[in-house]
Coordinates of C-alpha atoms in Angstrom, one line a residue:
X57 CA 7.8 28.1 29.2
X58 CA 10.2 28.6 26.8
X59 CA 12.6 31.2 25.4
X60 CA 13.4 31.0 21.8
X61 CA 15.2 33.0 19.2
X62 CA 15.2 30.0 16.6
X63 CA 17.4 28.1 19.1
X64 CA 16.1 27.5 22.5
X65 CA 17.9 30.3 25.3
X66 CA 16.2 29.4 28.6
X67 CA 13.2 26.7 29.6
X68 CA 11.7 27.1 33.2
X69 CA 8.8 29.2 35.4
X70 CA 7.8 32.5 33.4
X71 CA 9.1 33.9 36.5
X72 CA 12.5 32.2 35.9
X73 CA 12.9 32.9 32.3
X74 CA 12.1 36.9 33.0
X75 CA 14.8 36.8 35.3
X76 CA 17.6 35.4 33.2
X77 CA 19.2 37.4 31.0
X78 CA 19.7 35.4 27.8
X79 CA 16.2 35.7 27.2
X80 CA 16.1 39.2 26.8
X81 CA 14.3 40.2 23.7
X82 CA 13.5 36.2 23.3
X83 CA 10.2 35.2 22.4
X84 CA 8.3 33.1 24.6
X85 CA 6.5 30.2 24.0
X86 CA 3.9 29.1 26.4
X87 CA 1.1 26.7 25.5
X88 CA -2.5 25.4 27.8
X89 CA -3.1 22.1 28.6
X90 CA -0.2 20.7 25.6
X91 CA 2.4 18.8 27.4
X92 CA 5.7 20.3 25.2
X93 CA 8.1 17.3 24.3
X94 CA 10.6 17.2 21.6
X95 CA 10.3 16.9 18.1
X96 CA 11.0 13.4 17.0
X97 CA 13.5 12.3 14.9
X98 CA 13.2 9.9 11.8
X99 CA 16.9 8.8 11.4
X100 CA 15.7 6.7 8.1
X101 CA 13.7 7.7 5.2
X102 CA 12.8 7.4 1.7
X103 CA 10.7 9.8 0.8
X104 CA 9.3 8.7 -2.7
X105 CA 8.4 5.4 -1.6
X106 CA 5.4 7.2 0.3
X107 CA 3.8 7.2 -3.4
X108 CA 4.4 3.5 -3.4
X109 CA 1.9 2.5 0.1
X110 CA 0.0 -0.6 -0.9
X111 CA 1.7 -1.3 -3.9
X112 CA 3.8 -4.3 -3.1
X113 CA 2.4 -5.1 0.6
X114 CA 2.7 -8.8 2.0
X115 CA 5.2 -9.8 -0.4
X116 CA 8.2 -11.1 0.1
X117 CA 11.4 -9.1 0.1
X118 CA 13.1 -9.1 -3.6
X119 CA 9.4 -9.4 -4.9
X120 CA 8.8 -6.1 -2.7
X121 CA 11.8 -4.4 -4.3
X122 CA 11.5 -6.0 -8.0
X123 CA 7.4 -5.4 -8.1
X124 CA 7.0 -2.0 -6.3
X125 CA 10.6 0.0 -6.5
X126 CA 11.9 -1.0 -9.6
X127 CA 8.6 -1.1 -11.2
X128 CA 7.7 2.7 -10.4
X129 CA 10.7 4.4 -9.2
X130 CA 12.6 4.9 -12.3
X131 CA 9.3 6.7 -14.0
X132 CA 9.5 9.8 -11.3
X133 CA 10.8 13.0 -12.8
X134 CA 12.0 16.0 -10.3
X135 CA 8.7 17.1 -10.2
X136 CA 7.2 13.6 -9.0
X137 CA 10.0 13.5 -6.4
X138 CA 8.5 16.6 -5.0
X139 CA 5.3 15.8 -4.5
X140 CA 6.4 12.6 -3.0
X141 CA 8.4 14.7 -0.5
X142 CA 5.3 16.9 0.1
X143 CA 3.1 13.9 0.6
X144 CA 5.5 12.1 3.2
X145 CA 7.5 15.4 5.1
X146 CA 3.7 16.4 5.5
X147 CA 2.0 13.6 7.0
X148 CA 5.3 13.0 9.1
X149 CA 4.8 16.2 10.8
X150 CA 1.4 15.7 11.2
X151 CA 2.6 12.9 13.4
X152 CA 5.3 14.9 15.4
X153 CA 8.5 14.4 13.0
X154 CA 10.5 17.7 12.9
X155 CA 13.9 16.0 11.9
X156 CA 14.0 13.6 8.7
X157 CA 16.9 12.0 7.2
X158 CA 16.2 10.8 3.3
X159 CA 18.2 7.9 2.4
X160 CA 18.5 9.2 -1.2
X161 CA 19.2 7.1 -4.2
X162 CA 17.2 7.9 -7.0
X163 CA 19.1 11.1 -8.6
X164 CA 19.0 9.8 -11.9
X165 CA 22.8 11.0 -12.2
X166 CA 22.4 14.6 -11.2
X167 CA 20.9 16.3 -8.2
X168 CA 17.6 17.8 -10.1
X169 CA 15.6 15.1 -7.8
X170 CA 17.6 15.6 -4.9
X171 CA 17.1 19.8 -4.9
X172 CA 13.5 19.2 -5.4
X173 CA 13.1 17.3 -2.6
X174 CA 14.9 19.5 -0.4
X175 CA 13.2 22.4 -1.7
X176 CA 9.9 20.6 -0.4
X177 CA 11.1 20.2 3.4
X178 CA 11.7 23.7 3.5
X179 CA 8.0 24.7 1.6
X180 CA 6.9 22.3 4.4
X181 CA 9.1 23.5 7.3
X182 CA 10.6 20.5 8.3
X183 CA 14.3 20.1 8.9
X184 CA 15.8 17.8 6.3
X185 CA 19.2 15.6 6.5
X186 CA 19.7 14.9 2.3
X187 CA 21.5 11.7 2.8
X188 CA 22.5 11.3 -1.2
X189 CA 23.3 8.1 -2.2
X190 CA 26.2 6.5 -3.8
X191 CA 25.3 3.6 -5.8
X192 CA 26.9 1.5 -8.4
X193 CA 25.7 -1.8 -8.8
X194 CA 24.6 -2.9 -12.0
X195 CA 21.7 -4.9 -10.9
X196 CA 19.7 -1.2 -10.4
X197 CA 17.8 0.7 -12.5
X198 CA 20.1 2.9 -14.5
X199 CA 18.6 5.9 -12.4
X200 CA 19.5 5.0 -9.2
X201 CA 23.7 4.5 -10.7
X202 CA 26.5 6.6 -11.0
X203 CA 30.2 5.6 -11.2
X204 CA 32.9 6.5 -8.4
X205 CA 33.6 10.4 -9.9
X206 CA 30.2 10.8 -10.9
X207 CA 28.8 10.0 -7.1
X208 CA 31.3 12.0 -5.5
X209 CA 30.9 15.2 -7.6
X210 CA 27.4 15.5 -7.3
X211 CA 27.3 15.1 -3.6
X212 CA 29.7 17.5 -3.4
X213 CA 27.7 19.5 -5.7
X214 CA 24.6 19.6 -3.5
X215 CA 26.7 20.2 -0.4
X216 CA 28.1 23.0 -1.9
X217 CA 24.8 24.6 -2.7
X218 CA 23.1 24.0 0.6
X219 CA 26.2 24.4 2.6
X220 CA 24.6 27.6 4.9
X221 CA 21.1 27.0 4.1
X222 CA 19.4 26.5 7.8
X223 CA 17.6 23.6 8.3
X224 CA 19.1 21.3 5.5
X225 CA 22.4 18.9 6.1
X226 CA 23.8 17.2 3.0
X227 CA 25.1 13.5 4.4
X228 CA 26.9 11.2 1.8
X229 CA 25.2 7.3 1.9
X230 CA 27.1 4.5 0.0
X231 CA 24.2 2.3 0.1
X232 CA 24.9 -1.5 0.8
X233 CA 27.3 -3.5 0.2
X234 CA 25.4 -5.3 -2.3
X235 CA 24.4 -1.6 -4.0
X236 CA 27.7 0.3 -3.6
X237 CA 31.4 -1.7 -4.7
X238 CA 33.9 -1.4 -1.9
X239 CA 35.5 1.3 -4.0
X240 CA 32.0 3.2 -3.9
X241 CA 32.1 2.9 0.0
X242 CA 35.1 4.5 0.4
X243 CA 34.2 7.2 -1.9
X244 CA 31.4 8.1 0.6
X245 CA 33.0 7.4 3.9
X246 CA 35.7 9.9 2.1
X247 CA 33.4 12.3 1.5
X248 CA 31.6 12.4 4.8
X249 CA 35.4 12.6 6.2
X250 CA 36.1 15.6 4.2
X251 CA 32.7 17.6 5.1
X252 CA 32.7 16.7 8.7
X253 CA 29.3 14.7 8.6
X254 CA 28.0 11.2 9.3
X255 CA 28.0 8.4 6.4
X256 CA 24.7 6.1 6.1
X257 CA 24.6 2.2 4.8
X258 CA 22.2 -0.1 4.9
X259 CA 23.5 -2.9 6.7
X260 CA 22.3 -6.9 7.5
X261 CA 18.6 -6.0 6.6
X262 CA 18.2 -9.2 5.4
X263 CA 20.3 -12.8 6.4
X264 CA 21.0 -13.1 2.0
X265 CA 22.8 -10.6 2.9
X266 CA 25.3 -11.8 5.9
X267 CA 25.7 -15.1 3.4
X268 CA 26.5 -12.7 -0.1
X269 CA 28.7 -10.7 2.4
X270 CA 30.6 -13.7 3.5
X271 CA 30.9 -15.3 0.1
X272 CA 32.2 -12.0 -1.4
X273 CA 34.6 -10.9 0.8
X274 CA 34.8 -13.9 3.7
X275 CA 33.7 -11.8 6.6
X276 CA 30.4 -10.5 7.9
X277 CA 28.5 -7.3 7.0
X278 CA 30.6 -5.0 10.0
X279 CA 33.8 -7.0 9.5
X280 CA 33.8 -6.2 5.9
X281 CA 33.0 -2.8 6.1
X282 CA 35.6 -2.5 9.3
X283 CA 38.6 -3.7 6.9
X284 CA 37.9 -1.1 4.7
X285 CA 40.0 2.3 4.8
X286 CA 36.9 4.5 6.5
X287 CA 36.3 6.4 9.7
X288 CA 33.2 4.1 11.2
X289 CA 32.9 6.5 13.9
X290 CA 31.3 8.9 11.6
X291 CA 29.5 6.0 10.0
X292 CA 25.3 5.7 10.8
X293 CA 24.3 1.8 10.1
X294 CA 20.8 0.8 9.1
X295 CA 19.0 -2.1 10.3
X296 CA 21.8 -4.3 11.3
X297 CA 19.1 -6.7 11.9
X298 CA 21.6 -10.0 11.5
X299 CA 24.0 -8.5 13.2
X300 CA 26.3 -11.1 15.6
X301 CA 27.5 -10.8 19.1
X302 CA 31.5 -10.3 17.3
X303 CA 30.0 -7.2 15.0
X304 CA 27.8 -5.7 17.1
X305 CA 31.0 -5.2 19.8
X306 CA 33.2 -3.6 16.7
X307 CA 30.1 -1.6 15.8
X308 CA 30.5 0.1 19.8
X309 CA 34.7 -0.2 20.0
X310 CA 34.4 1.8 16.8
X311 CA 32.0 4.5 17.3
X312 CA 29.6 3.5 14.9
X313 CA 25.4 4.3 15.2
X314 CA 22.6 2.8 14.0
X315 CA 19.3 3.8 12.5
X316 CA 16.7 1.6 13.7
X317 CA 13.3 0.6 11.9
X318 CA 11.8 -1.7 14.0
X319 CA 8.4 -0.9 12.2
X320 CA 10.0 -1.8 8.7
X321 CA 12.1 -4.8 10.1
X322 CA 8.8 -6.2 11.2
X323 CA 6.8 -5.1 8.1
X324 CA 9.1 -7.1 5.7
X325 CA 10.0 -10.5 7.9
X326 CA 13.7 -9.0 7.7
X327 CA 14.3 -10.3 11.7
X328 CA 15.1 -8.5 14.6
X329 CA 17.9 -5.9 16.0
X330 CA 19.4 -6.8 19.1
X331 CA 18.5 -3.0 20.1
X332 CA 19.0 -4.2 23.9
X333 CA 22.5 -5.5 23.2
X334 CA 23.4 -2.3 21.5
X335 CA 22.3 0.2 23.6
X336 CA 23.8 -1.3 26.0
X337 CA 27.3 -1.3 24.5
X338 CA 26.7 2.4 24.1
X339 CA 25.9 2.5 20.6
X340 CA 23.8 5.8 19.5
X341 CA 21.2 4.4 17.9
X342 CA 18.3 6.8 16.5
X343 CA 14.8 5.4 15.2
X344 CA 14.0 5.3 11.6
X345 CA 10.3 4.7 9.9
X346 CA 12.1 3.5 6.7
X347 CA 10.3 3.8 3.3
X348 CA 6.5 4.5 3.1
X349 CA 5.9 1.4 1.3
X350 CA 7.6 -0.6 3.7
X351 CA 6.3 -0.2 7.3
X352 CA 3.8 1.5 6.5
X353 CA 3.4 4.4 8.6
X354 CA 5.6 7.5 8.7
X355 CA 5.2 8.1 13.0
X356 CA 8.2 7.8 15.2
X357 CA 5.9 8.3 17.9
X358 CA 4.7 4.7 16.6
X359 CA 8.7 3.6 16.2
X360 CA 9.1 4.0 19.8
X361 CA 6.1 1.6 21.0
X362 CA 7.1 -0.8 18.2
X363 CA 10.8 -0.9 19.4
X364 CA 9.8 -1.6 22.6
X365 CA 7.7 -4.2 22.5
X366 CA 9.4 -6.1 19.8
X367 CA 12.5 -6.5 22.2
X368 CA 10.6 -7.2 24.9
X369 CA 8.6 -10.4 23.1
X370 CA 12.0 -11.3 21.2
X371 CA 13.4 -11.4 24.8
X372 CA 10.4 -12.8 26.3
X373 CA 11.5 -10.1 28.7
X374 CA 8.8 -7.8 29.8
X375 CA 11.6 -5.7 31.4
X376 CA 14.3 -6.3 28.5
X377 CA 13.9 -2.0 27.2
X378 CA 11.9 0.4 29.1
X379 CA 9.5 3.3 27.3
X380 CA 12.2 6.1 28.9
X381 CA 14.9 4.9 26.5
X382 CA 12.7 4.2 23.6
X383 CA 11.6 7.8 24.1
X384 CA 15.6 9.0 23.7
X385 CA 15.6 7.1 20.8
X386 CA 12.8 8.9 18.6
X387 CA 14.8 12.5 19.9
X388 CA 17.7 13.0 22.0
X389 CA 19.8 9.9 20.9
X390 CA 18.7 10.5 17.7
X391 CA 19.7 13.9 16.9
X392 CA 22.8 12.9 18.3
X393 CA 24.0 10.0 15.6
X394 CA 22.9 12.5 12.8
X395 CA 25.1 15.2 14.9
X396 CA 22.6 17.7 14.6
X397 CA 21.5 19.9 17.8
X398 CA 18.2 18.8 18.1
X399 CA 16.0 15.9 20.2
X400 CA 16.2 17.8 23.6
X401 CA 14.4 20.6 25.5
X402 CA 17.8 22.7 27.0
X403 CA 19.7 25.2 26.2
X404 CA 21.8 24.8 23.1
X405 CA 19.8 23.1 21.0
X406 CA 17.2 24.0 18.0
X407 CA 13.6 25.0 19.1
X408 CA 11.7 21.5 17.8
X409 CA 8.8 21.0 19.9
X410 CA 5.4 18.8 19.6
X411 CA 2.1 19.8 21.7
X412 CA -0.1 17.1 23.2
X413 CA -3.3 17.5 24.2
X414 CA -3.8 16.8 28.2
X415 CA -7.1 16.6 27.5
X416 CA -7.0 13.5 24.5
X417 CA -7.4 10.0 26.6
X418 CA -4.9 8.5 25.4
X419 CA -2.7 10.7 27.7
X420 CA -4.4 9.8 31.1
X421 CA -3.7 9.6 33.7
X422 CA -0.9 12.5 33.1
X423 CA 1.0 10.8 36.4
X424 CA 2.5 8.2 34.0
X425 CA 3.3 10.9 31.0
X426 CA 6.0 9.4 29.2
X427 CA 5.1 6.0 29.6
X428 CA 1.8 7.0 28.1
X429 CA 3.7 8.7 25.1
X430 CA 5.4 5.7 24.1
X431 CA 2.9 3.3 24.5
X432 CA -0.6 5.0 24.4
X433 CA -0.3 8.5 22.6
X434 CA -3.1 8.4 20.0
X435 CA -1.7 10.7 16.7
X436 CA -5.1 12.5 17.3
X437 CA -3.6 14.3 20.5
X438 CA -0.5 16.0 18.5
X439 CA -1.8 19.5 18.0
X440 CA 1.1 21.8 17.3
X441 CA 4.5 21.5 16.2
X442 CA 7.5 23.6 15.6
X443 CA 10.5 23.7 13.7
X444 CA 13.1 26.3 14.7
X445 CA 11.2 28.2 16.6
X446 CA 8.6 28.1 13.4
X447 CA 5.2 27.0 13.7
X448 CA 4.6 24.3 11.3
X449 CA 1.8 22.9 12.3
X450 CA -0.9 24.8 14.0
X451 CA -4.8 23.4 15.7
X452 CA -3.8 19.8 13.7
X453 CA -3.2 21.4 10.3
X454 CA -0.4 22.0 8.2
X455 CA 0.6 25.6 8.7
X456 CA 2.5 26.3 5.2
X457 CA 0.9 23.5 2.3
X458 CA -2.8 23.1 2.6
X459 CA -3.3 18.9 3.2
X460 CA -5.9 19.4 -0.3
X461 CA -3.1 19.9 -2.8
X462 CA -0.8 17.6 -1.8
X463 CA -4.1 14.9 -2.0
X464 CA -4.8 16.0 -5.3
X465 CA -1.0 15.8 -6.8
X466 CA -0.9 12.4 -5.4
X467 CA -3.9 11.0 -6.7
X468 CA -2.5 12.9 -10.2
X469 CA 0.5 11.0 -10.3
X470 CA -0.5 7.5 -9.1
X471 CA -3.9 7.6 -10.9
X472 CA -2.7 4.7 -12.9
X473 CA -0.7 2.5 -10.6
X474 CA -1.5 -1.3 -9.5
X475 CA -0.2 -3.9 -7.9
X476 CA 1.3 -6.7 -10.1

């Protein structure tokens, strides 16, 4: 049982919790035959590309981006960006996600897209990190651009405006090196310095990338980026899939995390993460689903299983990660690179919780619970889940957006669309 006033104040025995006095005038939450674990934690998003699922599927990766993102993206108005949100913040909590961080880059120089979105996540209930972008390279469509003072006053903007709105965390994200100049990095890092949060960049997705970095500025993805004037203890990496031995030690000497997308790294033949390596350097790494049109599921539930097994066949190691960590790495590790109180049953922390079934199959036997989460749970046996002490989804159903309208603005908007 727990005690909750928005924020969790006690977990034991009802007999305990009656007894403690910080969870007078509490409300209780108590649930039959659900095992009650944290909500999970998608560390990297991007919401619109939900809208773009099937659209540019076994291709390689600059025909992926060229033939799906660039096609589409730049036709999506505020409104469009909504219903994306509504379409992929839904379905993620359907699948236990009560903490997502959108990796945000199309703002079509303003933050009309970016406030819709947000506005979405809290229609829906979910807790939303806004990680804007800052991008600059001309290479883009002209939405997804801003220069240096453009970037940094809209994100300061937005963080302004959501500054003590619960639930909603406004993150600057310069977002390569190949889509933000080294100027344009700063800018964000300098930002995220300023407001106290983490900085996100996508970093060694691909090995073009390692090679461009190397030719540009004759160092490696982490070495470049560690030259720089920026704090990379507040900074959150993504992928970091070609990361070497010499960056992957600066990344943890530093302070750095990394968002991890096994799912997506696997989806697009980018390569693979040396996860084992980094945890084990005490890097906080969280996992990320990445875009919907690029993994293409939206469950970190799934992230989990998929993290572990792909280290354990890269490895050939059936012992190289176990499913214990992989679960603190879809919650409590999690929550922790995107320094938000959430991830964890204690104390302290927000009131995020999933229900599973006892009774769905995919749980048995209950002996071996967690193992079973991260490698077994079925998305049919997540029943309830709560966002700050809010139920948000209730018997398997979205509790705020009804599951019809968000089909039918969907199929609205991407009536039209094909592959190429």
């Amino acid at each position: 049982m727990l005690a909750i006033d928005g924020g969790i104040v006690a977990v034991g025995d009802p007999a305990v919790i009656d007894s403690d006095p910080r969870a007078h005038g509490a409300r209780r939450i108590a649930w039959t035959r659900r095992a009650m674990v944290p909500g999970t934690v998608n560390t990297h998003n991007h919401s619109f590309q939900s809208l773009l699922r099937g659209i540019g599927d076994d291709l390689p990766f600059l025909a992926w981006r060229d033939q799906a993102l660039y096609r589409y993206s730049p036709r999506l108005g505020a409104e469009d960006m909504a219903t994306a949100a509504l379409f992929a913040f839904g379905e993620m909590l359907l699948h236990g996600v009560t903490t997502v961080c959108d990796f945000y880059y199309l703002n079509a120089g303003g933050n009309d897209h970016a406030t819709a979105t947000i506005e979405a996540a809290r229609r829906l209930g979910i807790r939303i990190v806004l990680a804007r972008c800052f991008y600059d390279w001309d290479g883009a469509p002209a939405s997804y651009r801003e220069t240096v003072p453009q970037a940094v006053a809209n994100f300061e903007a937005l963080a302004k405006s959501y500054a003590n709105v619960p639930g909603v965390s406004i993150q600057p994200a310069p977002h390569s090196q190949h889509g933000a100049s080294p100027e344009m990095i700063e800018a964000g890092a300098g930002c995220a310095r300023d407001a106290g949060v983490p900085w996100h960049i996508h970093l060694a997705e691909e090995r073009y990338q390692v090679v461009d970095s190397l030719k540009r500025f004759n160092a490696r993805p982490i070495h470049a980026i560690a030259a720089l004037p920026v704090d990379m203890s507040q900074m959150i990496a993504v992928h970091g899939c070609w990361f070497d031995d010499s960056e992957r030690a600066v990344l943890a000497e530093r302070g750095g995390s990394l968002a991890y997308c096994p799912g997506s790294n696997m989806f697009l033949g980018d390569g693979v993460t040396d996860l084992v390596d980094l945890v084990a350097r005490g890097v906080r790494v969280g996992l990320g689903t990445d875009g919907g049109c690029s993994n293409n599921r939206v469950s970190v539930f799934d992230e989990m299983r998929m993290a572990a097994l792909l280290q354990k066949v890269h490895r050939t190691d059936g012992q190289a990660i176990d499913a214990e960590t992989c679960f603190a790495l879809g919650t409590r590790t999690a929550g922790a690179a995107l320094r938000l109180p959430v991830g964890q049953i204690a104390p302290g922390y927000r009131c995020d919780l999933v229900a599973l079934d006892l009774d769905d199959p995919s749980l048995w036997p209950v002996q071996a619970l967690e193992k079973n989460v991260v490698y077994a749970l079925s998305a049919r046996a997540i029943t309830d889940v709560v966002v700050d002490g809010q139920e948000v989804v209730a018997a398997r159903r979205l509790s705020h957006v009804p599951l019809d309208e968000i089909q039918a603005r969907v199929a609205d908007l991407t009536r039209e669309w094909r592959r190429a």
